[in-house]
Amino acid sequence: MSLDDSTRATHRPIPPKPDFADLVAAHGGGPAGAGEVRWQRLIRVWQWTRERHESLTPGRPYPGIVPLLEACHADPRLGRLHPFTSHFTVCLSSRPHYPYVVRAAITPLPDGRFRVHRPGTSTAPSYRTTAEEAVALAAAQLADGLTPPAAGGADLDG
């Protein structure tokens, strides 16, 4: 058995890349539609990345970013913010374009917990055991009176 044969025996086929809704067309339908497409694209990319990881490295754990993104999207307050990811951290901005104004950031940790923090503040990070608990904390920590725009919408900050 060659090295290639043993490698093929342990790996599943790599899933095909997902198809995405047209973000440019979604912008033509208004801010809410563009925000929803942005969330769906981000979730699908990370689902595909997890599936690819599981195909290439079976049995090796993958960070809980997919359930975290799904929980953020489902939350009425966080789901209206503009999502992006950086180094497995879900960042939620009140501005749909650069420069972003990150209102909350949540990182899935290797031990299964979630780190909730507010970049640019002196607030110490908090840790939660489930994605849902982390999302609830991040939503509760949004500044009082902050009503985020629909993701992809107008700036909250001017």
Coordinates of N, CA and C in Angstrom, one line a residue:
M1 N 0.9 -1.2 0.0 CA 0.0 0.0 0.0 C 0.9 1.2 0.0
S2 N 0.7 2.1 -0.9 CA 1.5 3.3 -1.0 C 1.0 4.4 0.0
L3 N 1.7 5.4 0.2 CA 1.3 6.5 1.1 C 0.0 7.1 0.6
D4 N -0.1 7.2 -0.7 CA -1.4 7.8 -1.2 C -2.6 6.9 -0.9
D5 N -2.4 5.6 -1.0 CA -3.5 4.7 -0.7 C -4.0 4.8 0.8
S6 N -3.0 4.9 1.7 CA -3.4 5.0 3.1 C -4.0 6.3 3.4
T7 N -3.5 7.3 2.8 CA -4.1 8.7 3.0 C -5.5 8.7 2.5
R8 N -5.8 8.1 1.3 CA -7.2 8.1 0.8 C -8.1 7.3 1.7
A9 N -7.6 6.3 2.3 CA -8.4 5.4 3.1 C -8.9 6.1 4.4
T10 N -8.2 7.1 4.9 CA -8.6 7.8 6.1 C -9.4 9.1 5.9
H11 N -9.4 9.6 4.6 CA -10.1 10.8 4.3 C -11.3 10.6 3.6
R12 N -12.4 11.4 3.9 CA -13.6 11.4 3.1 C -13.4 12.4 2.0
P13 N -14.2 12.3 0.9 CA -14.1 13.3 -0.1 C -14.3 14.7 0.4
I14 N -13.6 15.6 -0.1 CA -13.8 17.0 0.3 C -15.1 17.5 -0.3
P15 N -15.9 18.2 0.5 CA -17.2 18.7 0.0 C -17.0 19.8 -1.0
P16 N -17.9 19.9 -2.0 CA -17.8 21.0 -3.0 C -18.0 22.3 -2.3
K17 N -17.4 23.4 -2.8 CA -17.6 24.7 -2.3 C -19.1 25.1 -2.5
P18 N -19.6 25.8 -1.5 CA -21.0 26.1 -1.6 C -21.3 27.2 -2.6
D19 N -22.5 27.2 -3.1 CA -23.0 28.3 -4.0 C -23.5 29.4 -3.1
F20 N -23.4 30.6 -3.5 CA -23.8 31.8 -2.7 C -24.8 32.6 -3.4
A21 N -25.7 33.3 -2.7 CA -26.5 34.3 -3.2 C -25.7 35.5 -3.6
D22 N -26.2 36.2 -4.6 CA -25.4 37.3 -5.1 C -25.6 38.5 -4.2
L23 N -24.4 38.9 -3.5 CA -24.4 40.0 -2.6 C -24.7 41.3 -3.3
V24 N -24.2 41.5 -4.5 CA -24.4 42.8 -5.2 C -25.9 43.0 -5.5
A25 N -26.5 41.9 -5.9 CA -28.0 42.0 -6.2 C -28.7 42.2 -4.9
A26 N -28.3 41.6 -3.8 CA -29.0 41.8 -2.5 C -28.9 43.2 -2.1
H27 N -27.8 43.9 -2.3 CA -27.7 45.3 -2.0 C -28.8 46.2 -2.7
G28 N -29.1 45.7 -3.9 CA -30.2 46.5 -4.6 C -31.5 46.3 -4.0
G29 N -31.7 45.3 -3.2 CA -33.0 45.1 -2.5 C -33.1 45.8 -1.2
G30 N -32.1 46.5 -0.8 CA -32.1 47.2 0.5 C -31.2 46.6 1.6
P31 N -31.0 47.4 2.6 CA -30.1 47.0 3.7 C -30.4 45.7 4.4
A32 N -31.7 45.5 4.7 CA -32.0 44.2 5.4 C -31.7 43.0 4.6
G33 N -32.0 43.1 3.3 CA -31.7 41.9 2.4 C -30.3 41.7 2.2
A34 N -29.5 42.7 2.1 CA -28.0 42.6 2.0 C -27.4 42.0 3.3
G35 N -28.0 42.4 4.4 CA -27.5 41.9 5.7 C -27.8 40.4 5.9
E36 N -29.0 40.0 5.5 CA -29.3 38.6 5.5 C -28.4 37.8 4.6
V37 N -28.2 38.3 3.4 CA -27.3 37.5 2.5 C -25.9 37.4 3.1
R38 N -25.4 38.5 3.7 CA -24.1 38.5 4.4 C -24.0 37.4 5.5
W39 N -25.0 37.4 6.3 CA -25.1 36.3 7.4 C -25.1 34.9 6.8
Q40 N -25.9 34.7 5.8 CA -26.0 33.4 5.2 C -24.7 33.0 4.5
R41 N -24.1 33.9 3.8 CA -22.8 33.6 3.2 C -21.7 33.2 4.2
L42 N -21.6 34.0 5.3 CA -20.7 33.8 6.3 C -20.9 32.4 7.0
I43 N -22.1 32.1 7.3 CA -22.4 30.8 7.9 C -22.1 29.7 7.0
R44 N -22.4 29.8 5.7 CA -22.1 28.7 4.8 C -20.7 28.5 4.5
V45 N -19.9 29.6 4.5 CA -18.4 29.5 4.3 C -17.9 28.7 5.5
W46 N -18.3 29.0 6.7 CA -17.7 28.3 7.9 C -18.3 26.9 8.0
Q47 N -19.5 26.6 7.6 CA -20.0 25.2 7.5 C -19.1 24.4 6.5
W48 N -18.8 25.0 5.4 CA -18.0 24.3 4.4 C -16.6 24.1 5.0
T49 N -16.0 25.1 5.6 CA -14.7 25.0 6.2 C -14.6 23.9 7.2
R50 N -15.7 23.8 8.1 CA -15.7 22.7 9.1 C -15.8 21.3 8.4
E51 N -16.7 21.2 7.4 CA -16.9 19.9 6.7 C -15.5 19.5 6.0
R52 N -14.8 20.5 5.4 CA -13.5 20.2 4.8 C -12.5 19.7 5.8
H53 N -12.5 20.4 7.0 CA -11.6 20.0 8.1 C -11.9 18.6 8.5
E54 N -13.2 18.3 8.7 CA -13.6 16.9 9.1 C -13.2 15.9 8.1
S55 N -13.3 16.2 6.8 CA -12.9 15.3 5.7 C -11.4 15.1 5.7
L56 N -10.6 16.1 5.9 CA -9.1 16.0 5.9 C -8.5 15.5 7.2
T57 N -9.1 15.8 8.3 CA -8.6 15.4 9.6 C -9.6 14.8 10.5
P58 N -10.1 13.6 10.1 CA -11.2 13.0 10.9 C -10.8 12.8 12.4
G59 N -11.8 13.1 13.2 CA -11.5 13.0 14.7 C -10.9 14.1 15.3
R60 N -10.3 15.1 14.6 CA -9.7 16.2 15.2 C -10.7 17.3 15.4
P61 N -10.8 17.8 16.6 CA -11.9 18.8 16.9 C -11.8 20.1 16.1
Y62 N -12.9 20.7 15.9 CA -13.0 21.9 15.1 C -13.7 23.0 16.1
P63 N -13.1 24.2 16.1 CA -13.7 25.2 17.0 C -15.2 25.4 16.7
G64 N -16.0 25.8 17.7 CA -17.4 25.9 17.7 C -17.9 27.2 17.0
I65 N -17.3 27.6 15.9 CA -17.6 28.8 15.2 C -19.0 28.7 14.5
V66 N -19.3 27.6 14.0 CA -20.6 27.5 13.2 C -21.8 27.6 14.1
P67 N -21.9 26.9 15.3 CA -23.0 27.1 16.1 C -23.0 28.5 16.7
L68 N -21.8 29.1 16.9 CA -21.7 30.5 17.4 C -22.3 31.5 16.4
L69 N -22.0 31.3 15.1 CA -22.5 32.2 14.1 C -24.0 32.0 14.0
E70 N -24.5 30.8 14.0 CA -26.0 30.5 14.0 C -26.7 31.2 15.1
A71 N -26.1 31.1 16.3 CA -26.7 31.7 17.5 C -26.7 33.2 17.4
C72 N -25.6 33.8 16.9 CA -25.6 35.3 16.8 C -26.6 35.7 15.8
H73 N -26.7 35.0 14.7 CA -27.7 35.4 13.6 C -29.1 35.3 14.2
A74 N -29.4 34.3 15.0 CA -30.7 34.1 15.5 C -31.1 35.1 16.6
D75 N -30.2 35.8 17.2 CA -30.4 36.8 18.3 C -31.0 38.0 17.6
P76 N -32.1 38.6 18.1 CA -32.7 39.7 17.5 C -31.8 41.0 17.5
R77 N -30.9 41.2 18.5 CA -30.1 42.3 18.5 C -28.8 42.1 17.7
L78 N -28.1 41.0 18.0 CA -26.8 40.7 17.3 C -27.0 40.4 15.8
G79 N -28.2 39.8 15.5 CA -28.4 39.5 14.1 C -28.6 40.7 13.2
R80 N -28.8 41.8 13.8 CA -28.9 43.1 13.0 C -27.6 43.8 12.8
L81 N -26.6 43.3 13.5 CA -25.2 43.9 13.3 C -24.5 43.3 12.1
H82 N -23.5 43.9 11.7 CA -22.7 43.4 10.5 C -21.7 42.4 11.0
P83 N -21.8 41.2 10.6 CA -20.8 40.1 11.0 C -19.6 40.0 10.1
F84 N -18.5 39.7 10.8 CA -17.3 39.3 10.0 C -16.5 38.5 11.0
T85 N -15.5 37.7 10.5 CA -14.7 36.9 11.3 C -13.2 37.2 11.1
S86 N -12.5 37.0 12.2 CA -11.1 37.2 12.1 C -10.4 36.2 13.1
H87 N -9.6 35.3 12.7 CA -8.9 34.4 13.5 C -9.9 33.6 14.4
F88 N -10.9 33.1 13.8 CA -12.0 32.3 14.5 C -12.8 33.1 15.5
T89 N -12.7 34.4 15.5 CA -13.5 35.3 16.3 C -14.6 35.9 15.5
V90 N -15.8 35.8 16.0 CA -17.0 36.4 15.4 C -17.0 37.9 15.9
C91 N -16.9 38.8 15.0 CA -17.0 40.2 15.3 C -18.3 40.8 14.8
L92 N -18.9 41.7 15.6 CA -20.2 42.3 15.2 C -20.1 43.8 15.2
S93 N -20.2 44.4 14.1 CA -20.0 45.8 13.9 C -21.3 46.5 13.7
S94 N -21.4 47.8 14.2 CA -22.6 48.6 14.0 C -22.4 49.4 12.7
R95 N -21.3 49.1 12.0 CA -21.1 49.8 10.7 C -20.9 48.7 9.7
P96 N -21.6 48.7 8.5 CA -21.5 47.7 7.6 C -20.3 47.7 6.6
H97 N -19.5 48.7 6.9 CA -18.3 48.9 6.0 C -17.1 49.3 6.9
Y98 N -15.9 49.2 6.2 CA -14.7 49.6 6.9 C -14.7 51.2 7.0
P99 N -14.2 51.8 8.1 CA -13.7 51.1 9.3 C -14.9 50.6 10.2
Y100 N -14.8 49.4 10.6 CA -15.8 48.8 11.4 C -15.8 49.3 12.8
V101 N -17.0 49.3 13.5 CA -17.1 49.7 14.9 C -17.6 48.4 15.6
V102 N -16.7 47.7 16.1 CA -17.0 46.4 16.7 C -17.7 46.6 18.1
R103 N -18.9 46.1 18.2 CA -19.7 46.2 19.4 C -19.6 45.0 20.3
A104 N -19.3 43.9 19.7 CA -19.1 42.6 20.4 C -18.2 41.7 19.6
A105 N -17.5 40.9 20.4 CA -16.7 39.8 19.7 C -16.7 38.6 20.6
I106 N -16.9 37.5 19.9 CA -17.0 36.2 20.7 C -16.0 35.2 20.0
T107 N -15.2 34.5 20.8 CA -14.2 33.6 20.3 C -14.5 32.2 20.9
P108 N -14.7 31.2 20.0 CA -14.8 29.8 20.5 C -13.4 29.3 20.9
L109 N -13.3 28.7 22.1 CA -12.0 28.3 22.6 C -11.8 26.8 22.4
P110 N -10.6 26.3 22.4 CA -10.3 24.9 22.2 C -11.0 24.0 23.3
D111 N -11.2 24.6 24.5 CA -11.8 23.7 25.6 C -13.3 23.7 25.5
G112 N -13.9 24.3 24.5 CA -15.4 24.3 24.3 C -16.1 25.5 24.8
R113 N -15.4 26.3 25.6 CA -16.0 27.6 26.1 C -16.0 28.7 25.1
F114 N -16.6 29.8 25.4 CA -16.6 30.9 24.5 C -16.2 32.2 25.3
R115 N -15.3 32.9 24.7 CA -14.8 34.2 25.3 C -15.6 35.3 24.7
V116 N -16.2 36.1 25.5 CA -17.0 37.3 25.1 C -16.2 38.5 25.5
H117 N -16.0 39.4 24.5 CA -15.2 40.6 24.9 C -15.6 41.8 24.0
R118 N -15.3 43.0 24.4 CA -15.6 44.2 23.7 C -14.2 44.8 23.3
P119 N -13.8 44.6 22.1 CA -12.5 45.2 21.7 C -12.5 46.7 21.9
G120 N -11.3 47.2 22.3 CA -11.2 48.7 22.4 C -11.7 49.2 23.7
T121 N -12.1 48.3 24.6 CA -12.6 48.8 26.0 C -11.7 48.1 27.0
S122 N -11.8 48.6 28.2 CA -11.1 48.0 29.3 C -11.9 46.9 30.0
T123 N -13.0 46.6 29.5 CA -13.9 45.6 30.1 C -13.2 44.2 30.0
A124 N -13.1 43.5 31.1 CA -12.4 42.2 31.1 C -13.3 41.2 30.4
P125 N -12.7 40.3 29.6 CA -13.5 39.3 28.9 C -14.3 38.4 29.9
S126 N -15.4 37.8 29.4 CA -16.2 36.9 30.2 C -16.2 35.6 29.4
Y127 N -16.4 34.5 30.1 CA -16.4 33.2 29.5 C -17.7 32.5 29.8
R128 N -18.3 31.8 28.7 CA -19.5 31.1 28.8 C -19.3 29.7 28.3
T129 N -20.2 28.7 28.7 CA -20.0 27.3 28.3 C -20.7 27.0 27.0
T130 N -21.7 27.7 26.6 CA -22.4 27.5 25.3 C -22.4 28.7 24.4
A131 N -22.6 28.5 23.1 CA -22.8 29.6 22.2 C -23.9 30.5 22.6
E132 N -25.0 29.8 23.0 CA -26.3 30.6 23.3 C -26.0 31.5 24.5
E133 N -25.3 31.0 25.5 CA -25.0 31.8 26.7 C -24.1 33.0 26.3
A134 N -23.1 32.7 25.5 CA -22.2 33.8 25.0 C -22.9 34.8 24.2
V135 N -23.8 34.4 23.4 CA -24.6 35.4 22.6 C -25.5 36.2 23.5
A136 N -26.2 35.6 24.5 CA -27.0 36.3 25.4 C -26.2 37.4 26.1
L137 N -25.0 37.0 26.6 CA -24.2 38.0 27.3 C -23.8 39.1 26.4
A138 N -23.3 38.8 25.2 CA -22.9 39.9 24.3 C -24.1 40.8 24.0
A139 N -25.3 40.3 23.8 CA -26.4 41.1 23.5 C -26.7 42.0 24.7
A140 N -26.6 41.4 25.9 CA -26.9 42.2 27.1 C -25.9 43.3 27.3
Q141 N -24.7 43.1 26.8 CA -23.6 44.1 27.0 C -23.6 45.2 26.0
L142 N -24.5 45.1 25.0 CA -24.5 46.2 24.0 C -24.9 47.5 24.8
A143 N -24.4 48.6 24.4 CA -24.6 49.8 25.1 C -26.1 50.1 25.2
D144 N -26.5 50.6 26.4 CA -27.9 50.9 26.6 C -28.3 52.0 25.5
G145 N -29.5 51.7 24.9 CA -30.0 52.7 23.9 C -29.4 52.4 22.6
L146 N -28.5 51.5 22.4 CA -27.9 51.2 21.1 C -28.9 50.3 20.3
T147 N -29.5 50.9 19.3 CA -30.4 50.1 18.5 C -29.7 49.9 17.1
P148 N -29.1 48.7 16.9 CA -28.3 48.5 15.7 C -29.2 48.6 14.5
P149 N -28.6 49.1 13.4 CA -29.3 49.1 12.1 C -29.4 47.7 11.6
A150 N -30.2 47.4 10.6 CA -30.2 46.2 9.9 C -28.8 46.0 9.3
A151 N -28.3 44.7 9.4 CA -27.0 44.5 8.9 C -26.9 44.9 7.5
G152 N -25.8 45.6 7.1 CA -25.7 46.0 5.8 C -26.3 47.4 5.5
G153 N -27.0 47.9 6.6 CA -27.7 49.2 6.5 C -26.8 50.4 6.7
A154 N -27.5 51.5 7.0 CA -26.7 52.7 7.2 C -25.9 52.7 8.5
D155 N -24.9 53.6 8.6 CA -24.1 53.6 9.8 C -24.9 54.0 11.0
L156 N -24.6 53.3 12.1 CA -25.2 53.7 13.4 C -24.4 54.9 14.0
D157 N -23.1 54.9 13.6 CA -22.2 55.9 14.2 C -22.0 57.1 13.4
G158 N -22.8 57.4 12.4 CA -22.6 58.6 11.6 C -22.0 58.5 10.3

